[in-house]
mmCIF file of C-alpha atoms and ligand atoms in Angstrom:
data_model
loop_
_atom_site.group_PDB
_atom_site.id
_atom_site.type_symbol
_atom_site.label_atom_id
_atom_site.label_comp_id
_atom_site.label_asym_id
_atom_site.label_seq_id
_atom_site.Cartn_x
_atom_site.Cartn_y
_atom_site.Cartn_z
ATOM 1 C CA MET O 1 -101.543 -21.420 88.431
ATOM 2 C CA GLN O 2 -104.825 -20.474 87.212
ATOM 3 C CA THR O 3 -106.121 -23.165 85.028
ATOM 4 C CA PHE O 4 -107.299 -22.356 81.525
ATOM 5 C CA ASP O 5 -111.003 -23.142 82.237
ATOM 6 C CA ALA O 6 -111.171 -20.467 85.214
ATOM 7 C CA LEU O 7 -110.094 -17.920 82.482
ATOM 8 C CA PRO O 8 -112.837 -15.246 81.800
ATOM 9 C CA SER O 9 -115.041 -15.793 78.962
ATOM 10 C CA ALA O 10 -114.918 -14.000 75.823
ATOM 11 C CA ASP O 11 -118.609 -14.324 74.918
ATOM 12 C CA GLY O 12 -120.324 -10.958 73.708
ATOM 13 C CA LEU O 13 -119.584 -8.279 71.302
ATOM 14 C CA TRP O 14 -116.348 -6.987 71.165
ATOM 15 C CA THR O 15 -116.426 -3.293 69.770
ATOM 16 C CA HIS O 16 -114.001 -0.687 69.013
ATOM 17 C CA LEU O 17 -111.424 -2.806 67.065
ATOM 18 C CA ARG O 18 -109.160 -1.843 63.761
ATOM 19 C CA GLN O 19 -108.523 -4.026 61.004
ATOM 20 C CA PRO O 20 -105.021 -4.039 60.062
ATOM 21 C CA ASP O 21 -106.560 -2.053 56.750
ATOM 22 C CA GLY O 22 -107.650 0.583 59.206
ATOM 23 C CA ALA O 23 -111.355 -0.292 59.140
ATOM 24 C CA SER O 24 -113.413 -0.112 62.388
ATOM 25 C CA THR O 25 -114.724 -3.664 63.498
ATOM 26 C CA ALA O 26 -116.469 -5.294 65.768
ATOM 27 C CA ILE O 27 -116.558 -9.219 66.839
ATOM 28 C CA ALA O 28 -119.401 -11.085 68.762
ATOM 29 C CA VAL O 29 -118.157 -14.242 70.060
ATOM 30 C CA ALA O 30 -120.697 -17.252 71.013
ATOM 31 C CA ALA O 31 -119.301 -20.941 72.312
ATOM 32 C CA GLY O 32 -115.642 -20.283 71.749
ATOM 33 C CA ARG O 33 -116.368 -19.043 68.134
ATOM 34 C CA ILE O 34 -116.623 -16.178 66.198
ATOM 35 C CA ALA O 35 -120.588 -15.817 65.504
ATOM 36 C CA TRP O 36 -120.378 -12.767 63.383
ATOM 37 C CA ILE O 37 -118.012 -9.782 62.456
ATOM 38 C CA GLY O 38 -118.322 -6.697 60.417
ATOM 39 C CA ALA O 39 -118.666 -2.833 61.004
ATOM 40 C CA PRO O 40 -119.984 -1.743 64.309
ATOM 41 C CA GLU O 41 -123.147 -0.145 62.721
ATOM 42 C CA ALA O 42 -124.005 -3.574 61.147
ATOM 43 C CA VAL O 43 -123.972 -5.102 64.394
ATOM 44 C CA PRO O 44 -127.318 -7.951 63.937
ATOM 45 C CA ALA O 45 -130.190 -7.278 66.559
ATOM 46 C CA GLU O 46 -129.143 -10.706 68.017
ATOM 47 C CA HIS O 47 -125.753 -9.729 69.088
ATOM 48 C CA ALA O 48 -126.470 -5.957 69.516
ATOM 49 C CA GLY O 49 -127.691 -6.524 73.716
ATOM 50 C CA ALA O 50 -124.644 -8.900 74.254
ATOM 51 C CA PRO O 51 -122.259 -8.138 77.052
ATOM 52 C CA ARG O 52 -119.471 -5.610 75.561
ATOM 53 C CA HIS O 53 -116.214 -5.844 75.688
ATOM 54 C CA ASP O 54 -114.123 -2.755 74.749
ATOM 55 C CA GLY O 55 -111.396 -3.020 72.391
ATOM 56 C CA GLY O 56 -110.200 0.897 72.961
ATOM 57 C CA GLY O 57 -109.195 0.981 69.253
ATOM 58 C CA ALA O 58 -106.729 -1.610 69.714
ATOM 59 C CA LEU O 59 -105.503 -3.203 66.156
ATOM 60 C CA VAL O 60 -106.881 -6.874 65.921
ATOM 61 C CA THR O 61 -105.441 -9.911 64.378
ATOM 62 C CA PRO O 62 -106.021 -13.335 63.836
ATOM 63 C CA GLY O 63 -104.336 -15.400 66.691
ATOM 64 C CA LEU O 64 -100.877 -16.229 65.606
ATOM 65 C CA ILE O 65 -100.129 -19.516 64.423
ATOM 66 C CA ASP O 66 -96.474 -21.092 65.058
ATOM 67 C CA CYS O 67 -96.735 -23.858 62.074
ATOM 68 C CA HIS O 68 -93.272 -25.882 62.709
ATOM 69 C CA THR O 69 -91.808 -26.130 65.572
ATOM 70 C CA HIS O 70 -89.636 -29.159 68.068
ATOM 71 C CA LEU O 71 -91.073 -27.960 71.361
ATOM 72 C CA VAL O 72 -90.678 -31.018 73.127
ATOM 73 C CA TYR O 73 -87.702 -32.100 74.227
ATOM 74 C CA GLY O 74 -85.217 -32.838 76.821
ATOM 75 C CA GLY O 75 -81.695 -30.864 77.689
ATOM 76 C CA GLN O 76 -80.277 -27.908 75.329
ATOM 77 C CA ARG O 77 -77.536 -27.698 73.061
ATOM 78 C CA ALA O 78 -75.224 -24.450 74.065
ATOM 79 C CA ASN O 79 -71.940 -26.706 73.443
ATOM 80 C CA GLU O 80 -72.888 -26.516 69.894
ATOM 81 C CA PHE O 81 -73.752 -23.130 69.504
ATOM 82 C CA ALA O 82 -69.953 -22.736 71.038
ATOM 83 C CA MET O 83 -68.899 -25.320 68.357
ATOM 84 C CA ARG O 84 -70.195 -23.639 65.445
ATOM 85 C CA LEU O 85 -68.852 -20.052 66.704
ATOM 86 C CA ALA O 86 -65.322 -21.785 66.440
ATOM 87 C CA GLY O 87 -65.913 -23.078 62.640
ATOM 88 C CA ALA O 88 -67.702 -26.431 62.722
ATOM 89 C CA SER O 89 -70.657 -26.529 60.241
ATOM 90 C CA TYR O 90 -73.594 -28.044 61.238
ATOM 91 C CA GLU O 91 -73.307 -31.298 59.120
ATOM 92 C CA GLU O 92 -69.527 -31.622 61.096
ATOM 93 C CA VAL O 93 -71.621 -31.159 64.378
ATOM 94 C CA ALA O 94 -73.606 -33.985 63.342
ATOM 95 C CA ARG O 95 -71.060 -36.343 62.217
ATOM 96 C CA ALA O 96 -69.235 -35.714 65.469
ATOM 97 C CA SER O 97 -72.258 -37.219 67.094
ATOM 98 C CA GLY O 98 -73.531 -33.986 68.635
ATOM 99 C CA GLY O 99 -76.628 -32.737 66.939
ATOM 100 C CA ILE O 100 -79.939 -34.167 66.633
ATOM 101 C CA VAL O 101 -78.789 -37.474 68.365
ATOM 102 C CA SER O 102 -77.366 -35.873 71.324
ATOM 103 C CA THR O 103 -80.880 -34.398 72.050
ATOM 104 C CA VAL O 104 -82.396 -37.675 71.365
ATOM 105 C CA ARG O 105 -79.941 -39.400 74.508
ATOM 106 C CA ALA O 106 -81.701 -36.491 76.479
ATOM 107 C CA THR O 107 -85.075 -36.729 75.587
ATOM 108 C CA ARG O 108 -85.121 -40.774 76.024
ATOM 109 C CA GLU O 109 -83.892 -40.102 79.707
ATOM 110 C CA ALA O 110 -86.461 -37.256 80.480
ATOM 111 C CA SER O 111 -89.357 -38.531 82.157
ATOM 112 C CA GLU O 112 -92.698 -37.449 80.487
ATOM 113 C CA ASP O 113 -93.576 -35.071 83.254
ATOM 114 C CA GLU O 114 -90.231 -33.223 82.677
ATOM 115 C CA LEU O 115 -90.587 -32.606 79.167
ATOM 116 C CA PHE O 116 -94.172 -31.211 79.986
ATOM 117 C CA ALA O 117 -92.513 -29.193 82.495
ATOM 118 C CA SER O 118 -89.990 -27.602 80.352
ATOM 119 C CA ALA O 119 -91.904 -27.798 77.063
ATOM 120 C CA SER O 120 -94.780 -25.611 79.096
ATOM 121 C CA ALA O 121 -92.158 -22.908 79.919
ATOM 122 C CA ARG O 122 -91.149 -22.968 76.272
ATOM 123 C CA LEU O 123 -94.988 -22.759 75.319
ATOM 124 C CA ARG O 124 -95.744 -19.674 77.436
ATOM 125 C CA ASN O 125 -93.817 -17.318 76.048
ATOM 126 C CA LEU O 126 -95.327 -18.210 72.646
ATOM 127 C CA LEU O 127 -98.898 -17.891 73.982
ATOM 128 C CA ALA O 128 -97.596 -14.448 76.031
ATOM 129 C CA GLU O 129 -97.075 -12.901 71.982
ATOM 130 C CA GLY O 130 -100.599 -14.299 70.703
ATOM 131 C CA VAL O 131 -99.904 -17.710 69.401
ATOM 132 C CA CYS O 132 -103.144 -19.415 69.702
ATOM 133 C CA ALA O 133 -101.896 -23.077 67.364
ATOM 134 C CA ILE O 134 -98.880 -24.426 67.294
ATOM 135 C CA GLU O 135 -97.598 -27.505 65.313
ATOM 136 C CA ILE O 136 -95.495 -29.871 67.480
ATOM 137 C CA LYS O 137 -93.150 -32.657 66.028
ATOM 138 C CA SER O 138 -91.695 -35.902 67.397
ATOM 139 C CA GLY O 139 -88.490 -37.012 66.493
ATOM 140 C CA TYR O 140 -86.114 -36.949 69.351
ATOM 141 C CA GLY O 141 -87.316 -39.887 70.646
ATOM 142 C CA LEU O 142 -86.929 -42.249 67.695
ATOM 143 C CA ALA O 143 -88.000 -45.422 69.535
ATOM 144 C CA LEU O 144 -91.876 -46.234 69.875
ATOM 145 C CA GLU O 145 -92.259 -45.629 73.581
ATOM 146 C CA HIS O 146 -90.202 -42.185 73.525
ATOM 147 C CA GLU O 147 -91.821 -41.043 70.125
ATOM 148 C CA ARG O 148 -95.206 -41.547 72.135
ATOM 149 C CA LYS O 149 -93.736 -39.972 75.424
ATOM 150 C CA GLN O 150 -93.022 -36.449 73.333
ATOM 151 C CA LEU O 151 -96.664 -36.475 71.364
ATOM 152 C CA ARG O 152 -98.340 -37.707 74.658
ATOM 153 C CA VAL O 153 -96.815 -34.107 76.117
ATOM 154 C CA ALA O 154 -98.146 -32.561 73.138
ATOM 155 C CA ARG O 155 -101.531 -33.294 73.533
ATOM 156 C CA ARG O 156 -101.211 -32.476 77.408
ATOM 157 C CA LEU O 157 -99.949 -29.111 76.281
ATOM 158 C CA ALA O 158 -103.032 -28.681 74.329
ATOM 159 C CA GLU O 159 -105.154 -29.475 76.889
ATOM 160 C CA ALA O 160 -103.180 -27.607 80.072
ATOM 161 C CA HIS O 161 -102.702 -24.378 78.114
ATOM 162 C CA GLY O 162 -105.876 -24.215 75.930
ATOM 163 C CA VAL O 163 -104.197 -23.981 72.747
ATOM 164 C CA THR O 164 -104.597 -25.800 69.341
ATOM 165 C CA VAL O 165 -101.701 -28.377 68.929
ATOM 166 C CA ARG O 166 -101.168 -30.466 65.701
ATOM 167 C CA THR O 167 -99.005 -32.856 65.871
ATOM 168 C CA THR O 168 -96.707 -34.385 63.274
ATOM 169 C CA PHE O 169 -94.596 -37.811 63.801
ATOM 170 C CA LEU O 170 -91.057 -37.079 62.491
ATOM 171 C CA GLY O 171 -89.799 -40.533 63.328
ATOM 172 C CA ALA O 172 -87.821 -40.169 60.232
ATOM 173 C CA HIS O 173 -85.442 -37.314 61.773
ATOM 174 C CA ALA O 174 -82.156 -38.858 62.223
ATOM 175 C CA LEU O 175 -80.873 -42.352 62.317
ATOM 176 C CA PRO O 176 -81.257 -43.576 66.071
ATOM 177 C CA PRO O 177 -77.512 -44.411 67.244
ATOM 178 C CA GLU O 178 -78.653 -48.353 67.995
ATOM 179 C CA TYR O 179 -78.905 -48.709 63.850
ATOM 180 C CA ALA O 180 -76.090 -46.368 62.953
ATOM 181 C CA GLY O 181 -73.267 -48.778 62.281
ATOM 182 C CA ARG O 182 -75.348 -51.465 61.015
ATOM 183 C CA PRO O 183 -74.971 -52.336 56.796
ATOM 184 C CA HIS O 184 -78.682 -51.551 56.229
ATOM 185 C CA GLY O 185 -79.389 -49.617 59.590
ATOM 186 C CA SER O 186 -81.090 -46.627 57.777
ATOM 187 C CA ARG O 187 -83.528 -49.241 55.512
ATOM 188 C CA GLU O 188 -84.115 -51.437 58.733
ATOM 189 C CA TYR O 189 -84.866 -48.247 60.575
ATOM 190 C CA ILE O 190 -87.572 -47.006 58.053
ATOM 191 C CA ASP O 191 -88.965 -50.317 58.379
ATOM 192 C CA LEU O 192 -89.629 -49.797 61.945
ATOM 193 C CA VAL O 193 -90.786 -46.270 61.636
ATOM 194 C CA CYS O 194 -93.276 -47.337 58.315
ATOM 195 C CA ARG O 195 -94.554 -50.826 59.648
ATOM 196 C CA GLU O 196 -94.582 -50.348 63.272
ATOM 197 C CA MET O 197 -94.121 -46.950 64.888
ATOM 198 C CA LEU O 198 -96.586 -44.911 62.545
ATOM 199 C CA PRO O 199 -99.165 -47.315 62.606
ATOM 200 C CA ALA O 200 -99.299 -47.602 66.204
ATOM 201 C CA LEU O 201 -98.869 -44.304 67.294
ATOM 202 C CA HIS O 202 -101.547 -43.062 64.487
ATOM 203 C CA ALA O 203 -104.000 -45.875 66.194
ATOM 204 C CA GLU O 204 -103.351 -44.173 69.636
ATOM 205 C CA GLY O 205 -104.759 -40.854 68.100
ATOM 206 C CA LEU O 206 -101.432 -39.339 68.787
ATOM 207 C CA VAL O 207 -100.664 -38.467 64.952
ATOM 208 C CA ASP O 208 -102.125 -35.596 63.036
ATOM 209 C CA ALA O 209 -99.418 -35.681 59.763
ATOM 210 C CA ALA O 210 -96.418 -37.015 59.078
ATOM 211 C CA ASP O 211 -93.037 -35.543 58.338
ATOM 212 C CA VAL O 212 -89.478 -36.826 57.402
ATOM 213 C CA PHE O 213 -86.270 -34.712 57.420
ATOM 214 C CA CYS O 214 -85.020 -35.768 53.530
ATOM 215 C CA GLU O 215 -81.335 -34.427 53.430
ATOM 216 C CA ARG O 216 -77.916 -36.282 52.596
ATOM 217 C CA ILE O 217 -77.299 -36.308 56.525
ATOM 218 C CA ALA O 218 -80.781 -37.768 57.185
ATOM 219 C CA PHE O 219 -83.072 -39.988 55.080
ATOM 220 C CA SER O 220 -82.669 -40.409 51.220
ATOM 221 C CA LEU O 221 -85.631 -39.640 48.568
ATOM 222 C CA ASP O 222 -86.695 -43.201 48.394
ATOM 223 C CA GLU O 223 -86.842 -43.854 52.128
ATOM 224 C CA THR O 224 -88.659 -40.316 52.536
ATOM 225 C CA GLU O 225 -91.477 -41.974 49.656
ATOM 226 C CA ARG O 226 -91.434 -45.391 51.942
ATOM 227 C CA VAL O 227 -92.976 -42.782 55.011
ATOM 228 C CA PHE O 228 -94.724 -40.917 52.882
ATOM 229 C CA GLN O 229 -96.622 -43.665 51.508
ATOM 230 C CA ALA O 230 -97.201 -45.448 54.733
ATOM 231 C CA ALA O 231 -98.557 -42.386 56.180
ATOM 232 C CA ARG O 232 -101.051 -42.446 52.810
ATOM 233 C CA ALA O 233 -102.308 -45.707 54.015
ATOM 234 C CA LEU O 234 -103.458 -44.318 57.063
ATOM 235 C CA GLY O 235 -105.198 -41.290 55.659
ATOM 236 C CA LEU O 236 -102.521 -38.966 57.233
ATOM 237 C CA PRO O 237 -101.322 -35.800 55.718
ATOM 238 C CA VAL O 238 -97.520 -35.310 54.552
ATOM 239 C CA LYS O 239 -94.938 -32.609 55.434
ATOM 240 C CA LEU O 240 -91.492 -32.387 54.588
ATOM 241 C CA HIS O 241 -88.000 -30.565 55.946
ATOM 242 C CA ALA O 242 -86.998 -30.153 52.244
ATOM 243 C CA GLU O 243 -83.795 -28.641 50.730
ATOM 244 C CA GLN O 244 -82.583 -27.195 53.391
ATOM 245 C CA LEU O 245 -78.771 -27.891 52.698
ATOM 246 C CA SER O 246 -78.846 -29.125 49.381
ATOM 247 C CA ASP O 247 -81.485 -29.894 46.349
ATOM 248 C CA MET O 248 -82.801 -33.242 46.861
ATOM 249 C CA GLY O 249 -85.833 -33.169 45.162
ATOM 250 C CA GLY O 250 -87.731 -33.706 47.938
ATOM 251 C CA ALA O 251 -90.558 -30.423 47.522
ATOM 252 C CA ALA O 252 -91.384 -32.450 44.265
ATOM 253 C CA LEU O 253 -91.765 -35.652 45.733
ATOM 254 C CA ALA O 254 -94.021 -34.364 48.604
ATOM 255 C CA ALA O 255 -96.048 -32.177 46.400
ATOM 256 C CA ARG O 256 -97.051 -35.640 44.535
ATOM 257 C CA TYR O 257 -98.255 -36.763 47.945
ATOM 258 C CA GLY O 258 -100.046 -33.731 48.414
ATOM 259 C CA ALA O 259 -98.053 -31.935 50.870
ATOM 260 C CA LEU O 260 -99.632 -29.271 53.558
ATOM 261 C CA SER O 261 -96.307 -27.589 53.502
ATOM 262 C CA CYS O 262 -92.475 -27.945 52.465
ATOM 263 C CA ASP O 263 -90.023 -26.171 54.935
ATOM 264 C CA HIS O 264 -86.809 -24.600 55.210
ATOM 265 C CA ILE O 265 -86.450 -24.927 51.101
ATOM 266 C CA GLU O 266 -83.181 -22.725 51.107
ATOM 267 C CA HIS O 267 -82.126 -24.746 47.981
ATOM 268 C CA LEU O 268 -85.564 -25.038 46.403
ATOM 269 C CA SER O 269 -85.507 -25.520 42.397
ATOM 270 C CA GLN O 270 -87.683 -23.805 40.600
ATOM 271 C CA ALA O 271 -89.127 -27.268 39.670
ATOM 272 C CA GLY O 272 -89.731 -27.556 43.360
ATOM 273 C CA ILE O 273 -91.788 -24.437 43.337
ATOM 274 C CA ASP O 274 -93.872 -25.590 40.277
ATOM 275 C CA ALA O 275 -94.850 -28.671 41.858
ATOM 276 C CA MET O 276 -95.938 -27.364 45.068
ATOM 277 C CA LYS O 277 -97.995 -24.588 43.484
ATOM 278 C CA ALA O 278 -99.710 -27.345 41.403
ATOM 279 C CA ALA O 279 -100.445 -29.274 44.646
ATOM 280 C CA GLY O 280 -101.433 -26.426 46.943
ATOM 281 C CA THR O 281 -98.654 -27.158 49.233
ATOM 282 C CA VAL O 282 -97.272 -24.323 51.340
ATOM 283 C CA ALA O 283 -93.728 -22.756 51.662
ATOM 284 C CA VAL O 284 -92.693 -22.551 55.368
ATOM 285 C CA LEU O 285 -89.655 -20.380 55.860
ATOM 286 C CA LEU O 286 -87.486 -20.635 58.971
ATOM 287 C CA PRO O 287 -85.570 -17.326 59.551
ATOM 288 C CA GLY O 288 -84.401 -18.843 63.165
ATOM 289 C CA ALA O 289 -82.601 -21.849 61.721
ATOM 290 C CA TYR O 290 -81.329 -19.891 58.646
ATOM 291 C CA TYR O 291 -79.996 -17.021 61.145
ATOM 292 C CA THR O 292 -78.542 -19.199 63.854
ATOM 293 C CA LEU O 293 -76.635 -21.629 61.288
ATOM 294 C CA ARG O 294 -75.533 -18.644 59.781
ATOM 295 C CA ASP O 295 -76.517 -19.557 56.285
ATOM 296 C CA THR O 296 -75.962 -17.463 53.297
ATOM 297 C CA HIS O 297 -77.996 -19.436 50.645
ATOM 298 C CA LEU O 298 -81.804 -17.550 50.815
ATOM 299 C CA PRO O 299 -84.918 -19.372 49.893
ATOM 300 C CA PRO O 300 -86.012 -18.481 46.337
ATOM 301 C CA ILE O 301 -88.604 -16.033 47.655
ATOM 302 C CA GLU O 302 -88.675 -13.896 44.619
ATOM 303 C CA ALA O 303 -89.795 -16.783 42.555
ATOM 304 C CA LEU O 304 -92.183 -18.540 45.305
ATOM 305 C CA ARG O 305 -93.787 -15.194 45.171
ATOM 306 C CA ALA O 306 -94.242 -14.741 41.329
ATOM 307 C CA ALA O 307 -95.710 -18.322 41.238
ATOM 308 C CA GLY O 308 -98.145 -17.718 43.945
ATOM 309 C CA VAL O 309 -96.859 -20.231 46.129
ATOM 310 C CA PRO O 310 -98.404 -19.217 49.940
ATOM 311 C CA MET O 311 -95.453 -18.579 52.340
ATOM 312 C CA ALA O 312 -95.819 -19.175 56.059
ATOM 313 C CA VAL O 313 -93.220 -18.352 58.611
ATOM 314 C CA SER O 314 -92.447 -20.412 61.831
ATOM 315 C CA THR O 315 -89.822 -20.526 64.676
ATOM 316 C CA ASP O 316 -88.724 -24.019 63.763
ATOM 317 C CA HIS O 317 -88.174 -23.699 67.439
ATOM 318 C CA ASN O 318 -85.327 -26.446 68.378
ATOM 319 C CA PRO O 319 -82.507 -27.060 70.683
ATOM 320 C CA GLY O 320 -79.980 -27.410 67.845
ATOM 321 C CA THR O 321 -80.753 -24.997 64.900
ATOM 322 C CA SER O 322 -83.184 -22.843 66.379
ATOM 323 C CA PRO O 323 -83.669 -22.118 69.874
ATOM 324 C CA ALA O 324 -86.074 -19.434 69.128
ATOM 325 C CA LEU O 325 -89.303 -18.873 71.248
ATOM 326 C CA SER O 326 -90.493 -15.697 69.571
ATOM 327 C CA LEU O 327 -92.542 -15.667 66.447
ATOM 328 C CA LEU O 328 -92.682 -11.923 66.102
ATOM 329 C CA LEU O 329 -89.003 -11.916 65.959
ATOM 330 C CA MET O 330 -89.394 -14.359 63.249
ATOM 331 C CA VAL O 331 -91.827 -11.789 61.434
ATOM 332 C CA ASN O 332 -89.079 -9.245 62.052
ATOM 333 C CA MET O 333 -86.322 -11.473 60.640
ATOM 334 C CA ALA O 334 -88.604 -13.124 57.947
ATOM 335 C CA CYS O 335 -88.755 -9.388 56.521
ATOM 336 C CA THR O 336 -85.720 -7.875 57.085
ATOM 337 C CA VAL O 337 -83.390 -11.178 56.134
ATOM 338 C CA PHE O 338 -85.986 -12.907 53.567
ATOM 339 C CA ARG O 339 -87.628 -9.566 52.384
ATOM 340 C CA LEU O 340 -91.235 -10.531 52.475
ATOM 341 C CA THR O 341 -93.459 -7.656 52.957
ATOM 342 C CA VAL O 342 -95.303 -7.094 56.049
ATOM 343 C CA PRO O 343 -98.577 -8.057 55.026
ATOM 344 C CA GLU O 344 -96.625 -11.416 53.518
ATOM 345 C CA ALA O 345 -94.895 -11.834 56.585
ATOM 346 C CA LEU O 346 -98.094 -11.371 58.686
ATOM 347 C CA ALA O 347 -100.348 -14.053 56.453
ATOM 348 C CA GLY O 348 -97.240 -16.263 57.073
ATOM 349 C CA VAL O 349 -98.159 -16.220 60.972
ATOM 350 C CA THR O 350 -101.700 -16.413 60.616
ATOM 351 C CA GLU O 351 -103.511 -17.472 57.167
ATOM 352 C CA HIS O 352 -100.542 -19.367 55.475
ATOM 353 C CA ALA O 353 -99.721 -21.140 58.658
ATOM 354 C CA ALA O 354 -103.434 -22.035 59.411
ATOM 355 C CA ARG O 355 -103.052 -23.619 55.951
ATOM 356 C CA ALA O 356 -99.710 -25.423 56.367
ATOM 357 C CA LEU O 357 -101.448 -27.456 59.061
ATOM 358 C CA GLY O 358 -104.647 -28.125 57.651
ATOM 359 C CA LEU O 359 -106.638 -26.016 60.009
ATOM 360 C CA SER O 360 -108.274 -23.281 57.802
ATOM 361 C CA ASP O 361 -111.458 -23.977 58.567
ATOM 362 C CA ARG O 362 -110.865 -23.199 62.026
ATOM 363 C CA HIS O 363 -107.653 -20.723 62.102
ATOM 364 C CA GLY O 364 -105.793 -18.066 60.895
ATOM 365 C CA THR O 365 -108.465 -15.725 59.363
ATOM 366 C CA LEU O 366 -111.078 -13.658 61.139
ATOM 367 C CA GLU O 367 -114.529 -14.788 59.982
ATOM 368 C CA ALA O 368 -117.861 -16.150 61.301
ATOM 369 C CA GLY O 369 -117.682 -19.938 62.398
ATOM 370 C CA ARG O 370 -113.778 -19.563 62.932
ATOM 371 C CA ASN O 371 -112.406 -20.348 66.684
ATOM 372 C CA ALA O 372 -112.398 -17.314 68.808
ATOM 373 C CA ASP O 373 -108.722 -16.942 68.904
ATOM 374 C CA PHE O 374 -107.825 -13.313 67.849
ATOM 375 C CA VAL O 375 -105.382 -10.234 69.642
ATOM 376 C CA LEU O 376 -105.778 -7.233 70.670
ATOM 377 C CA TRP O 377 -101.983 -5.098 69.870
ATOM 378 C CA ASN O 378 -100.881 -1.967 71.368
ATOM 379 C CA VAL O 379 -99.699 -0.713 68.303
ATOM 380 C CA LYS O 380 -100.863 2.095 66.024
ATOM 381 C CA GLU O 381 -99.984 0.422 62.604
ATOM 382 C CA PRO O 382 -99.447 -3.366 61.441
ATOM 383 C CA ALA O 383 -95.897 -2.591 60.349
ATOM 384 C CA GLU O 384 -95.249 -2.324 64.120
ATOM 385 C CA LEU O 385 -95.776 -6.351 64.179
ATOM 386 C CA ALA O 386 -92.810 -6.563 62.289
ATOM 387 C CA TYR O 387 -90.858 -3.441 63.448
ATOM 388 C CA TRP O 388 -90.289 -4.119 66.768
ATOM 389 C CA PHE O 389 -88.011 -6.830 68.358
ATOM 390 C CA GLY O 390 -87.772 -7.608 72.070
ATOM 391 C CA GLN O 391 -90.775 -6.410 72.813
ATOM 392 C CA ARG O 392 -94.588 -7.909 73.324
ATOM 393 C CA PRO O 393 -97.009 -5.287 71.633
ATOM 394 C CA VAL O 394 -99.637 -7.355 73.133
ATOM 395 C CA GLN O 395 -102.598 -5.760 74.745
ATOM 396 C CA ARG O 396 -104.980 -8.923 75.170
ATOM 397 C CA VAL O 397 -105.387 -12.116 73.780
ATOM 398 C CA VAL O 398 -108.497 -14.164 73.325
ATOM 399 C CA ARG O 399 -107.676 -17.573 72.962
ATOM 400 C CA GLN O 400 -110.285 -20.883 72.410
ATOM 401 C CA GLY O 401 -112.784 -18.120 73.779
ATOM 402 C CA ARG O 402 -111.164 -17.343 77.102
ATOM 403 C CA ILE O 403 -109.694 -14.138 77.543
ATOM 404 C CA VAL O 404 -106.296 -13.894 78.634
ATOM 405 C CA GLY O 405 -103.851 -11.564 79.521
ATOM 406 C CA ASP O 406 -100.103 -11.233 78.074
ATOM 407 C CA ALA O 407 -98.687 -13.971 80.535
ATOM 408 C CA ALA O 408 -100.596 -16.860 79.730
HETATM 409 O O1 LIG R 1 -85.716 -28.284 61.361
HETATM 410 N N1 LIG R 1 -83.701 -29.778 60.033
HETATM 411 C C1 LIG R 1 -83.638 -30.877 60.833
HETATM 412 N N2 LIG R 1 -84.725 -30.710 62.275
HETATM 413 C C2 LIG R 1 -84.196 -29.837 62.600
HETATM 414 C C3 LIG R 1 -82.950 -29.272 63.406
HETATM 415 C C4 LIG R 1 -82.760 -30.560 64.411
HETATM 416 C C5 LIG R 1 -81.623 -30.520 65.351
HETATM 417 O O2 LIG R 1 -80.823 -30.043 65.354
HETATM 418 O O3 LIG R 1 -82.318 -30.971 66.617
HETATM 419 C C6 LIG R 1 -84.719 -28.662 61.991
HETATM 420 O O4 LIG R 1 -83.959 -27.316 61.842
HETATM 421 FE FE1 LIG R 2 -87.671 -28.612 61.889
#
């Protein structure tokens, strides 16, 4: 396979591009950044003589951003899909020693190279659709060496594929099997997460943010707060799997810690929305998990919109509740199932997704100074990006200043 560094440079002047509002635009790329963007008749002299790349009138958008994934894991869980089809709930599957813990077993058994190979194959699907930045969580190791293995793979994926990766430590995803059944197992495990795992992995440069699964089948509000305190002591931003199955008050707690995002949020209350608005926390909507679990409790989209909380959209790729490898399908579902408008859904996989990862200074919009990450689409109008599903209308991707085809 061709290495990323061997791909052609995108440096030069990109002409004949169309913004989503119909305006013609040109983009000057230099050294992996957008050096200038504006109307074709206003190209500054310093860029006018640069090598030309003719966009052929294609629609251009910022590179897509998948801001919530569990991409690195061993095995798969099609058996649970069958159990749920036969009537079992996600919680029943989890309590029957399936669920997250079964992926933990498979992830612990896998070597770093095996995890890298399987995650690379999955990542290629996302990249081919125009994804230029992605978040990858740990949380299927649940022991220092195995969480480390997952996060190291995430860092290697960034290097090998030339894609921006933000790593999130999710040690508090589930109680590891060796702690289950102990009288104070949950407290002891959270001690380990806060005192050993998070500080050690942070010291190794493997952690960009911390997350918790705050839910009655996972960790309590108090345990969540302990992890947030440990993250704060290390200067790390926090995120939360919040109010997915019930209203735990997690979003309001996360907002108190200035969380970058609260994710899932099907059962989010108005108090949670108000707290997120005040803290500038992004609401990450995950229609793939909603769909896979055949959930019927919609996230409070209308109230989030009314409050002006920025909404992002992501795959939540994971083997249990969202085996989705198409961010554009999530855009479609965010519109059809969650009733987002097309501009809202597209902002959800660009500008607002960047904000959910703390990446707004370099990603999510097309502006001078941002990374040269953009996508040329084979569509006549932006609504087609939400309308089609099952095809990839990608003409060309520019990622980290390199030109990649649609099969990167
Ligand atoms: O985001 N909600 C918790 N975590 C994952 C599911 C993980 C799993 O079932 O393996 C999620 O949906
Ligand atoms: Fe998740």
